[in-house]
Amino acid sequence: MIEFHDEDARDSRAVYRAVSSAFGRSAEAELIEALRKAADSIISLVADEDGEIVGHVLLSRMNAPFPALALAPVSVIPTRQRRGIGSTLIKLAVNRARNGGWAAIFVLGDPNYYQRFGFEREAAAGFTSPYAGPHFMTLKLSQSLSASTGELGHPRAFAALD
Ligand SMILES: CC(C)(COP(=O)(O)OP(=O)(O)OC[C@H]1O[C@@H](n2cnc3c(N)ncnc32)[C@H](O)[C@@H]1OP(=O)(O)O)[C@@H](O)C(=O)NCCC(=O)NCCS
């Protein structure tokens, strides 16, 4: 049985392993460690299958004209992919952000994947960011965002990721 819950201190090593396994390298797992250390990690959820961490999603604090979070990374270990775990993690994280009063979530990724959760390229197009481009999207959580343009800053730890 799979349970979804907040990451707790005991999960961090298993999260590191699961994320490294999903990406086939440790850079994204290191990013999570750095975001945690800098206290930029805001929402961190795990998928726990009978005590094994098989998936993880992280939302971290951005600098933006309104309260905004960056969605990254999302990870599901290879043997558990394509069973809806990634989608469930993203939907739960989005709901958590909405309930927490955050106004928007930004993501850099494949539009074919993220559009199904409501992320839009057009809505992100007015913002300035090192990640701006065809893969940069946003999901508005507040009906009345205070701005559709402006400068965005990701947490410093993202700069280490290629
Ligand atoms: C991307 C990832 C988190 C998806 O998790 P998942 O549990 O396999 O996804 P789900 O089962 O919820 O959804 C499967 C759907 O996502 C699509 N999908 C999976 N990975 C995708 C990717 N990298 N790009 C585009 N679409 C993808 C599949 O085509 C499938 O769509 P379909 O059902 O219409 O065929 C997982 O494949 C993973 O960890 N990949 C490696 C790490 C990664 O690339 N993370 C995303 C960037 S941060």
CSV table of C-alpha atoms in Angstrom, one decimal, residues 9-109:
chain,number,residue,atom,x,y,z
A,9,ALA,CA,13.8,13.9,9.6
A,10,ARG,CA,14.1,10.1,9.4
A,11,ASP,CA,13.2,10.1,5.7
A,12,SER,CA,16.1,12.2,4.4
A,13,ARG,CA,18.5,9.4,3.6
A,14,ALA,CA,15.8,7.4,1.8
A,15,VAL,CA,14.7,10.5,-0.1
A,16,TYR,CA,18.3,11.0,-1.2
A,17,ARG,CA,18.5,7.4,-2.5
A,18,ALA,CA,15.1,7.5,-4.2
A,19,VAL,CA,15.8,10.8,-6.0
A,20,SER,CA,19.3,9.6,-7.1
A,21,SER,CA,17.7,6.5,-8.4
A,22,ALA,CA,14.9,8.4,-10.3
A,23,PHE,CA,17.4,10.7,-12.0
A,24,GLY,CA,20.3,8.3,-12.3
A,25,ARG,CA,22.6,10.8,-10.7
A,26,SER,CA,22.9,12.6,-7.4
A,27,ALA,CA,22.7,16.2,-8.5
A,28,GLU,CA,19.0,16.5,-7.7
A,29,ALA,CA,19.3,14.8,-4.4
A,30,GLU,CA,22.1,17.2,-3.5
A,31,LEU,CA,19.8,20.1,-4.5
A,32,ILE,CA,17.2,18.8,-2.0
A,33,GLU,CA,19.9,18.6,0.7
A,34,ALA,CA,21.0,22.2,0.0
A,35,LEU,CA,17.4,23.5,-0.1
A,36,ARG,CA,16.7,21.9,3.3
A,37,LYS,CA,19.9,23.2,4.8
A,38,ALA,CA,19.1,26.8,3.6
A,39,ALA,CA,15.5,26.4,5.0
A,40,ASP,CA,14.2,27.1,1.5
A,41,SER,CA,12.3,23.8,1.4
A,42,ILE,CA,8.7,24.5,2.2
A,43,ILE,CA,6.6,21.5,1.2
A,44,SER,CA,8.3,18.1,0.9
A,45,LEU,CA,6.1,15.1,0.5
A,46,VAL,CA,7.0,11.4,0.1
A,47,ALA,CA,5.3,8.3,-1.3
A,48,ASP,CA,5.9,5.5,1.1
A,49,GLU,CA,5.2,2.0,-0.1
A,50,ASP,CA,5.2,-0.4,2.8
A,51,GLY,CA,8.0,1.5,4.5
A,52,GLU,CA,10.1,2.2,1.4
A,53,ILE,CA,10.3,5.7,0.0
A,54,VAL,CA,9.4,5.3,-3.7
A,55,GLY,CA,8.7,8.9,-4.6
A,56,HIS,CA,9.2,12.5,-3.5
A,57,VAL,CA,8.2,16.0,-4.5
A,58,LEU,CA,9.6,19.3,-3.3
A,59,LEU,CA,8.3,22.9,-3.3
A,60,SER,CA,10.8,25.6,-2.4
A,61,ARG,CA,10.5,29.3,-1.6
A,62,MET,CA,11.1,31.8,-4.5
A,63,ASN,CA,11.6,35.5,-4.7
A,64,ALA,CA,8.6,36.9,-6.6
A,65,PRO,CA,6.2,39.8,-6.6
A,66,PHE,CA,3.8,37.6,-4.7
A,67,PRO,CA,4.2,34.4,-2.5
A,68,ALA,CA,5.5,31.8,-4.9
A,69,LEU,CA,7.0,28.4,-4.8
A,70,ALA,CA,9.3,26.4,-7.2
A,71,LEU,CA,8.2,22.8,-8.0
A,72,ALA,CA,11.4,20.7,-8.3
A,73,PRO,CA,12.4,18.0,-8.3
A,74,VAL,CA,9.7,15.4,-8.7
A,75,SER,CA,11.0,11.8,-8.4
A,76,VAL,CA,9.6,8.3,-8.6
A,77,ILE,CA,12.0,5.4,-8.5
A,78,PRO,CA,12.2,3.6,-12.0
A,79,THR,CA,10.5,0.4,-10.9
A,80,ARG,CA,7.4,2.4,-9.7
A,81,GLN,CA,7.0,4.9,-12.5
A,82,ARG,CA,3.9,5.2,-14.6
A,83,ARG,CA,1.5,4.2,-11.9
A,84,GLY,CA,0.3,7.6,-11.0
A,85,ILE,CA,2.6,8.2,-8.1
A,86,GLY,CA,4.2,11.3,-9.6
A,87,SER,CA,0.8,12.8,-10.4
A,88,THR,CA,-0.5,12.1,-7.0
A,89,LEU,CA,2.6,13.7,-5.4
A,90,ILE,CA,2.2,16.8,-7.6
A,91,LYS,CA,-1.5,17.2,-6.9
A,92,LEU,CA,-1.1,16.8,-3.2
A,93,ALA,CA,1.8,19.4,-3.2
A,94,VAL,CA,-0.3,21.8,-5.2
A,95,ASN,CA,-3.2,21.5,-2.8
A,96,ARG,CA,-1.0,22.0,0.1
A,97,ALA,CA,0.4,25.2,-1.4
A,98,ARG,CA,-3.1,26.5,-2.2
A,99,ASN,CA,-4.2,25.8,1.3
A,100,GLY,CA,-1.1,27.4,2.7
A,101,GLY,CA,-1.9,30.7,1.0
A,102,TRP,CA,0.8,30.6,-1.7
A,103,ALA,CA,-0.2,32.6,-4.8
A,104,ALA,CA,1.6,30.6,-7.6
A,105,ILE,CA,3.9,27.7,-8.3
A,106,PHE,CA,6.6,27.9,-11.1
A,107,VAL,CA,8.1,24.8,-12.7
A,108,LEU,CA,10.7,24.1,-15.4
A,109,GLY,CA,9.8,20.9,-17.2
